[in-house]
PDB file of C-alpha atoms in Angstrom:
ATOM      1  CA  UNK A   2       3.312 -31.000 -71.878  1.00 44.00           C
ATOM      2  CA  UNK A   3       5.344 -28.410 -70.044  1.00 46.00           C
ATOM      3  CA  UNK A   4       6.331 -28.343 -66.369  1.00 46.00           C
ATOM      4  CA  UNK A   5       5.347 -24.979 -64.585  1.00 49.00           C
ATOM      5  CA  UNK A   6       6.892 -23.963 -61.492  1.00 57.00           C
ATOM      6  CA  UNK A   7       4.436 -23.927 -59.052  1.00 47.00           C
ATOM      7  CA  UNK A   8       5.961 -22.138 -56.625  1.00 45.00           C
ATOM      8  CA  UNK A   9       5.706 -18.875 -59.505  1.00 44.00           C
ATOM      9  CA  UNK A  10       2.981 -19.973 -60.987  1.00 50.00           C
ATOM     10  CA  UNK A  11       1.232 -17.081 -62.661  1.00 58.00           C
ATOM     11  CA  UNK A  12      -2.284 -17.825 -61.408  1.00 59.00           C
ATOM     12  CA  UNK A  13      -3.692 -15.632 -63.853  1.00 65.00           C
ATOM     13  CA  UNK A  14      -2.563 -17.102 -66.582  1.00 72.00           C
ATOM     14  CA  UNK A  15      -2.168 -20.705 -65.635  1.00 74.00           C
ATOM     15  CA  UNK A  16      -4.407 -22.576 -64.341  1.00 76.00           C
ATOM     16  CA  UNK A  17      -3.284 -24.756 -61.316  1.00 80.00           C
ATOM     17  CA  UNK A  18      -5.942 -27.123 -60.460  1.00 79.00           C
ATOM     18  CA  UNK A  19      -5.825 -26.126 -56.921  1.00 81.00           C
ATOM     19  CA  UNK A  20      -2.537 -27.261 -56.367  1.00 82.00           C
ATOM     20  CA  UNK A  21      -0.537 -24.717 -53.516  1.00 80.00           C
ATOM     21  CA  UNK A  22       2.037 -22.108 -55.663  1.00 78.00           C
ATOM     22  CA  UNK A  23       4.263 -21.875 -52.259  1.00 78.00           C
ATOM     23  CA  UNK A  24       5.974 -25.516 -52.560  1.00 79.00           C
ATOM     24  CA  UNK A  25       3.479 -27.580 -50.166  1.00 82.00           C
ATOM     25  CA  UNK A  26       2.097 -29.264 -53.261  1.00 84.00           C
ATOM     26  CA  UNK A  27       5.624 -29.561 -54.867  1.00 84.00           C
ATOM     27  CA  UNK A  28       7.669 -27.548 -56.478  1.00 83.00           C
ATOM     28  CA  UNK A  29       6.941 -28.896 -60.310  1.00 84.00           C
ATOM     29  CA  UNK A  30       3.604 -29.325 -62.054  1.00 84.00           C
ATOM     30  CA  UNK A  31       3.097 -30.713 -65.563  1.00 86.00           C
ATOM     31  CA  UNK A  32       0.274 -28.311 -67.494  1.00 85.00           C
ATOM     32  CA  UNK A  33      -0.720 -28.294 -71.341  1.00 86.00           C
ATOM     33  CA  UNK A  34      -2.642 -25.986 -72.603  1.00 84.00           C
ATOM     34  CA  UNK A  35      -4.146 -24.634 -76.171  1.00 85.00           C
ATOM     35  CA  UNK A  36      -6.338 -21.550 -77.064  1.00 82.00           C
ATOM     36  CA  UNK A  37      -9.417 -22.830 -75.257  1.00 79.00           C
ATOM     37  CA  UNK A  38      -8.257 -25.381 -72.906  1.00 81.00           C
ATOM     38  CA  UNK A  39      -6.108 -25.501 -69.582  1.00 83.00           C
ATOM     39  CA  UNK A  40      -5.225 -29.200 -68.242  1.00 86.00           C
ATOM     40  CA  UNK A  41      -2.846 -29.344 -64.608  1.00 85.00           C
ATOM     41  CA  UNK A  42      -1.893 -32.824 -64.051  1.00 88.00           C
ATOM     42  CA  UNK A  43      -2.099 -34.283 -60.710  1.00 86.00           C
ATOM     43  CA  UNK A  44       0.995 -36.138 -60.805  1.00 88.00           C
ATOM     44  CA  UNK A  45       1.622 -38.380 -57.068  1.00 86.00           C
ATOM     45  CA  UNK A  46       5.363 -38.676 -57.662  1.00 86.00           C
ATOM     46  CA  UNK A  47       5.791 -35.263 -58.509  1.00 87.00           C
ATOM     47  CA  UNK A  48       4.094 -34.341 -54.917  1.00 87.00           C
ATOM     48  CA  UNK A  49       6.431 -34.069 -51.707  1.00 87.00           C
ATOM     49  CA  UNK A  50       6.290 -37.329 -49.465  1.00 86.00           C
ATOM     50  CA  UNK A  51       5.305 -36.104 -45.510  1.00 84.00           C
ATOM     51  CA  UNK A  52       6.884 -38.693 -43.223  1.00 87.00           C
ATOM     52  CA  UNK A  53       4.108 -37.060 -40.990  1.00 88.00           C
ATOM     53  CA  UNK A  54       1.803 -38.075 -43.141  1.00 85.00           C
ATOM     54  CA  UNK A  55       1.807 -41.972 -43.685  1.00 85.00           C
ATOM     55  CA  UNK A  56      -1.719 -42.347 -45.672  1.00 85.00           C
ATOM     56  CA  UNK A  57      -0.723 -39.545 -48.176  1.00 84.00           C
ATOM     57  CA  UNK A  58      -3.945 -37.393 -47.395  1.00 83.00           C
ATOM     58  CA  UNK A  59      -2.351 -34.434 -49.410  1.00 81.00           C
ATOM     59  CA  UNK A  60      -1.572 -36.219 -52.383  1.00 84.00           C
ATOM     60  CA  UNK A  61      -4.816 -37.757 -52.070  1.00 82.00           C
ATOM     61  CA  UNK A  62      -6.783 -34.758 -51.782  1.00 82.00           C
ATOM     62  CA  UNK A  63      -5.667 -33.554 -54.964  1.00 84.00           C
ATOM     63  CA  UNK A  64      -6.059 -37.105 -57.211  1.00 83.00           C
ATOM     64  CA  UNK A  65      -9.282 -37.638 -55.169  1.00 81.00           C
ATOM     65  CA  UNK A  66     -10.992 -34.644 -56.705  1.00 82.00           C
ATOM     66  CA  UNK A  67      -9.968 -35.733 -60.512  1.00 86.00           C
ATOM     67  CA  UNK A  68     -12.721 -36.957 -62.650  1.00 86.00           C
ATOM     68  CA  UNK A  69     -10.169 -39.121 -64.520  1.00 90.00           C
ATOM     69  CA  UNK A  70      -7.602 -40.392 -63.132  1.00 90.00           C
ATOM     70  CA  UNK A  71      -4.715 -41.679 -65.119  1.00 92.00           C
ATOM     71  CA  UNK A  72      -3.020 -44.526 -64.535  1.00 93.00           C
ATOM     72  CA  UNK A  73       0.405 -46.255 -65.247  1.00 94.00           C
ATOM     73  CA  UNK A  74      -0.004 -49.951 -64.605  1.00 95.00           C
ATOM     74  CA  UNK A  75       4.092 -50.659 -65.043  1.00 95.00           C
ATOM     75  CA  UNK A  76       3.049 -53.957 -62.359  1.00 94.00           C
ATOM     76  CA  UNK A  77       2.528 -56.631 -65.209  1.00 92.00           C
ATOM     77  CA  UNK A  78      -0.906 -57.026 -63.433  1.00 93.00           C
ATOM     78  CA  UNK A  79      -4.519 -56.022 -64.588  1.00 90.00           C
ATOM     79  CA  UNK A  80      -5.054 -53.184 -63.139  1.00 89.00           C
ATOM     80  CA  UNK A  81      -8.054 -52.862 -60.327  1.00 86.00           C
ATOM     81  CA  UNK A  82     -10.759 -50.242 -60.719  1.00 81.00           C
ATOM     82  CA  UNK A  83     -10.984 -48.473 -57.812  1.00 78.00           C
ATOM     83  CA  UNK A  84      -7.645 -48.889 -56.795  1.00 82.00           C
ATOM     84  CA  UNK A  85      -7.222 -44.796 -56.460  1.00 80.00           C
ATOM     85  CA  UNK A  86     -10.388 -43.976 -54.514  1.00 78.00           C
ATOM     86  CA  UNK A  87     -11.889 -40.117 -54.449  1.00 76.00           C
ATOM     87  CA  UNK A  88     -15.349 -39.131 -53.941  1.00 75.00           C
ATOM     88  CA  UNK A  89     -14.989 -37.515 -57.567  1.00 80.00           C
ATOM     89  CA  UNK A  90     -13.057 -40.274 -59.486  1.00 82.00           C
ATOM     90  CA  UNK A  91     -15.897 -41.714 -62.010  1.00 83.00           C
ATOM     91  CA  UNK A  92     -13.243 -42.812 -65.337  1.00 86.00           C
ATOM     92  CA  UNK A  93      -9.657 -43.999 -65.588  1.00 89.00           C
ATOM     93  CA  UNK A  94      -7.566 -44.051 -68.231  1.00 92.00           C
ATOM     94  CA  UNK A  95      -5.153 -47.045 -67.868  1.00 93.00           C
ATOM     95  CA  UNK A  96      -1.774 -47.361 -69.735  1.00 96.00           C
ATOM     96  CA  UNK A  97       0.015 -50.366 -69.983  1.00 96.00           C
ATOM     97  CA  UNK A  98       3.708 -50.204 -71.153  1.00 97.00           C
ATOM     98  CA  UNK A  99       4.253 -53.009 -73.716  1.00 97.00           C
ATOM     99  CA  UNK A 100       7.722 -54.423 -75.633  1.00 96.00           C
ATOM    100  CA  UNK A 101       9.033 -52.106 -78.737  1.00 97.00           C
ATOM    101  CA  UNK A 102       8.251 -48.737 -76.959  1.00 97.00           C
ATOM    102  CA  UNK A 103       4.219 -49.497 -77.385  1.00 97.00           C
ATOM    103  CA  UNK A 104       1.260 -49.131 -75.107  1.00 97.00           C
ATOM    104  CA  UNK A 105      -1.958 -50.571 -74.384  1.00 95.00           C
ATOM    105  CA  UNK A 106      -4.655 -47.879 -73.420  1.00 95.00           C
ATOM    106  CA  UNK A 107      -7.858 -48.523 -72.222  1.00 91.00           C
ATOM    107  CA  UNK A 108     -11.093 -46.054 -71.173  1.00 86.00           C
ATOM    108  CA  UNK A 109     -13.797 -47.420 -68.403  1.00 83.00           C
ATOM    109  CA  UNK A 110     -15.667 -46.201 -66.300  1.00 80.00           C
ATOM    110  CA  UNK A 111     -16.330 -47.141 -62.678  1.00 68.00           C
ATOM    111  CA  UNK A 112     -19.093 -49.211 -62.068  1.00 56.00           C
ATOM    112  CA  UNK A 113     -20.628 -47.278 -59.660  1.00 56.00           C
ATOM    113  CA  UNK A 114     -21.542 -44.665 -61.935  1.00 58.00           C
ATOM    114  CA  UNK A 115     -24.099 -44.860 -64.270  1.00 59.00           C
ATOM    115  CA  UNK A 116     -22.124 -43.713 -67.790  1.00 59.00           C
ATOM    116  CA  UNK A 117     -23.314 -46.032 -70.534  1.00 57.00           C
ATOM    117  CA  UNK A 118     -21.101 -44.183 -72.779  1.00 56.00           C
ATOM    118  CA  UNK A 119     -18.335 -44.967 -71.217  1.00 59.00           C
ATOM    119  CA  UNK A 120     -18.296 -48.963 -71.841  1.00 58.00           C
ATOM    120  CA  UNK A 121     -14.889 -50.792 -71.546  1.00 57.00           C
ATOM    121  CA  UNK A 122     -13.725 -50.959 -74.855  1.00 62.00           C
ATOM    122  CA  UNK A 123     -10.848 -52.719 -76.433  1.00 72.00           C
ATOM    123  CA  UNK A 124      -7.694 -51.630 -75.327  1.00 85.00           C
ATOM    124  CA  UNK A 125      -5.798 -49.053 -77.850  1.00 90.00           C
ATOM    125  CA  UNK A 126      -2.249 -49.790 -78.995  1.00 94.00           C
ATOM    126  CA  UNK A 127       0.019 -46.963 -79.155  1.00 95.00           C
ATOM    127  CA  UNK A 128       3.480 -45.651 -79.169  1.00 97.00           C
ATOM    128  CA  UNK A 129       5.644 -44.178 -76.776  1.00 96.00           C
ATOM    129  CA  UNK A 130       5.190 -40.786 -79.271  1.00 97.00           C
ATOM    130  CA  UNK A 131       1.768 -40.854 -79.846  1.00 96.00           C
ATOM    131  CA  UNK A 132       0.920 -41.592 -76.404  1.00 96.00           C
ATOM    132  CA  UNK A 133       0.797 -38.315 -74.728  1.00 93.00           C
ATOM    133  CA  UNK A 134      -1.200 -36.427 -76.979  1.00 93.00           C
ATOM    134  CA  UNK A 135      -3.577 -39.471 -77.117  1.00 94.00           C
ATOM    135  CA  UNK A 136      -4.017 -40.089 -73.555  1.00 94.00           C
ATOM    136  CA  UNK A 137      -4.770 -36.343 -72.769  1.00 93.00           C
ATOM    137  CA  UNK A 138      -7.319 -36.287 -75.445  1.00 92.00           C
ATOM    138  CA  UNK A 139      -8.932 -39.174 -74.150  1.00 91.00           C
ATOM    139  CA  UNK A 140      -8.786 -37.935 -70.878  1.00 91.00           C
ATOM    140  CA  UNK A 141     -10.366 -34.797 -71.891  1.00 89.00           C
ATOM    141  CA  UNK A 142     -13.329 -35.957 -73.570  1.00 86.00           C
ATOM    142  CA  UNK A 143     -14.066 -38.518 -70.672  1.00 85.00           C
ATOM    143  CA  UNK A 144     -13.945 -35.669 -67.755  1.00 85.00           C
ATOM    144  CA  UNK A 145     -16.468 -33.730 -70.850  1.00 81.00           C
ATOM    145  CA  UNK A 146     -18.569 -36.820 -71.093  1.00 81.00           C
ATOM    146  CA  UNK A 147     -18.442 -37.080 -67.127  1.00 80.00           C
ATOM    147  CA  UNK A 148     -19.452 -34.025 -66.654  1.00 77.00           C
ATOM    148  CA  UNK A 149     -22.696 -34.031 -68.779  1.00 76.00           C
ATOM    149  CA  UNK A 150     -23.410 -37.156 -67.696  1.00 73.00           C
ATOM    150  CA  UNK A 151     -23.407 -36.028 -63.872  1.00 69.00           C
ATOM    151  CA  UNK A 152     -25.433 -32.931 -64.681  1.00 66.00           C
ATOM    152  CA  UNK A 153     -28.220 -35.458 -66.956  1.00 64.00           C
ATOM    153  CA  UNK A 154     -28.195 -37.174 -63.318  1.00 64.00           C
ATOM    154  CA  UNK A 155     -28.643 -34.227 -61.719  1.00 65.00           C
ATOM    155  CA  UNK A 156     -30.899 -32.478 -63.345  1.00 63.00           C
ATOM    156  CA  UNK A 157     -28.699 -29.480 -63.626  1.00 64.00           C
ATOM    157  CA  UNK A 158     -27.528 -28.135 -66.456  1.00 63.00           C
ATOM    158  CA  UNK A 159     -25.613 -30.525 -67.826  1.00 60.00           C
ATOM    159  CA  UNK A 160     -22.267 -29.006 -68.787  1.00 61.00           C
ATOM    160  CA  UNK A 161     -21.080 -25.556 -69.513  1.00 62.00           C
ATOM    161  CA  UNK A 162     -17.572 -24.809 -71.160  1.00 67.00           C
ATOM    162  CA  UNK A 163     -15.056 -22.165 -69.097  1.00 67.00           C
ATOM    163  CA  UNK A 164     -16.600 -19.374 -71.934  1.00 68.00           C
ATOM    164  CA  UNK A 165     -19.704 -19.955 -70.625  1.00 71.00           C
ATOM    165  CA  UNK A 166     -19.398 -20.145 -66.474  1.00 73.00           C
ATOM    166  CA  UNK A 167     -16.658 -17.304 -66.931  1.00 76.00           C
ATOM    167  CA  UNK A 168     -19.858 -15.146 -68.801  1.00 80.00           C
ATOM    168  CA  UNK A 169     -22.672 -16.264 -65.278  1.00 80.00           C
ATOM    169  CA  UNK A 170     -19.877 -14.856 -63.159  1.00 81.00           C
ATOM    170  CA  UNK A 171     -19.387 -11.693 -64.756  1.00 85.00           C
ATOM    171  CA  UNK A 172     -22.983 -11.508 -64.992  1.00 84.00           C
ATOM    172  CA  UNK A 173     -23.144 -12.685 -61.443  1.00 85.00           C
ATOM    173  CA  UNK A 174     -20.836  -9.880 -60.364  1.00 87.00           C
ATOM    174  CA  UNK A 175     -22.345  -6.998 -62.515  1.00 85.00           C
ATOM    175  CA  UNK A 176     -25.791  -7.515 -60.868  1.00 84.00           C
ATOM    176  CA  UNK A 177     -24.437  -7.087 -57.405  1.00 84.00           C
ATOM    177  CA  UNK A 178     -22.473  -3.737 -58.572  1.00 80.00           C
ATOM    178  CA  UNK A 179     -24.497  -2.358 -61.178  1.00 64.00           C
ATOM    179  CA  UNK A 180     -28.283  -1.252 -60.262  1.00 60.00           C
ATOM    180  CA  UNK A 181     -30.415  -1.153 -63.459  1.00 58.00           C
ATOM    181  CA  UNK A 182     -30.986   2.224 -64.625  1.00 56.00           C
ATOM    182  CA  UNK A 183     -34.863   3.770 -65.043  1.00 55.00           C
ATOM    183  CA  UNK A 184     -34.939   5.070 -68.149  1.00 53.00           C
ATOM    184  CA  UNK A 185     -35.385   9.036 -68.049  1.00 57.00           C
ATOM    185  CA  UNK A 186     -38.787  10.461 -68.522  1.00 57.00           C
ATOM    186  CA  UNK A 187     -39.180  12.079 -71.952  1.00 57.00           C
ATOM    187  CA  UNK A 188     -38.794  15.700 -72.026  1.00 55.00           C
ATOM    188  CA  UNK A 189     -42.152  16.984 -72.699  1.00 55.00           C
ATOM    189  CA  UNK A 190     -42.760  19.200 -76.104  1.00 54.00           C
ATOM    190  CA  UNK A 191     -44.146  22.194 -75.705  1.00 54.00           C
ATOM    191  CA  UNK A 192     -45.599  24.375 -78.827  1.00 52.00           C
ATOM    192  CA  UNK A 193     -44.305  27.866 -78.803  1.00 51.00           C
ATOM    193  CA  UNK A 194     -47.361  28.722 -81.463  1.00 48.00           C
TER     194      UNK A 194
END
């Protein structure tokens, strides 16, 4: 993981996740990225405190709109499903810090949603160096699994990778500019004899 500057954020080449480049959203982001993928981490305490703004409805509109959410549960008490509340949350991934720099992680789904393949399973135990990388895999191929799942539900297409949606916009866009062209009419052939 990297942090980005949000406030010069390069929107072309890094993707923000919606978060505002000018400072309202913070002035730090945490990103990773690798040839086909671009992850922006919503990260609360990372995110400016408003005094005018007691319920934390900017931070909140941001973590809201995450399929996963990921959570630290530091509190030495089982964490509550549903605790973080968005009309988009449908997974969490919950880390527990344990003694000699380990972790328990666990993967489950809300109950509201209908994801069979995203049972609770037994909690994963993990070190403090392997736990990045495996967290952000896991939380990867749950907002993946989400996503299919919602568009099964749907009856949409079920998921498309960036390759793909970037390819129906470009299409999109060259149908509005480009009008088809009629082929010409053959020249005729005329015998000179």
């Amino acid at each position: 993981s990297s942090g980005i500057n949000a406030e010069y954020g390069d929107q072309k080449t890094v993707y923000v996740g919606g978060l505002d480049t000018s400072g309202y959203d913070g002035e730090y982001a945490v990103s990773w990225r690798d040839k086909t993928t671009q992850v922006i981490f919503h990260v609360a305490t990372l995110m400016p405190q408003d005094d005018t703004d007691p319920t934390s409805t900017n931070k909140k509109r941001h973590i809201g709109n995450n399929i996963v959410t990921i959570v630290y549960n530091d509190s030495g008490l089982p964490y509550r499903q549903g605790t973080i509340k968005g009309q988009c949350n449908l997974c969490d991934v919950i880390i527990e810090p344990q003694p000699n720099n380990m972790n328990l992680v666990s993967l489950s789904s809300l109950k509201t949603t209908k994801l069979t393949d995203l049972k609770p399973h037994s909690a994963l135990l993990v070190s403090n160096s392997s736990l990045a990388g495996i967290v952000r895999q896991m939380a990867v191929n749950a907002n993946h699994l989400c996503q299919v799942s919602n568009g099964l539900n749907t009856g949409s297409v079920p998921y498309n990778c960036n390759w793909l949606e970037r390819l129906k916009k470009i299409q999109k866009i060259l149908s509005r500019c480009v009008t088809p062209m009629s082929s010409p009419t053959p020249a005729r052939r005329e015998t000179l004899f």
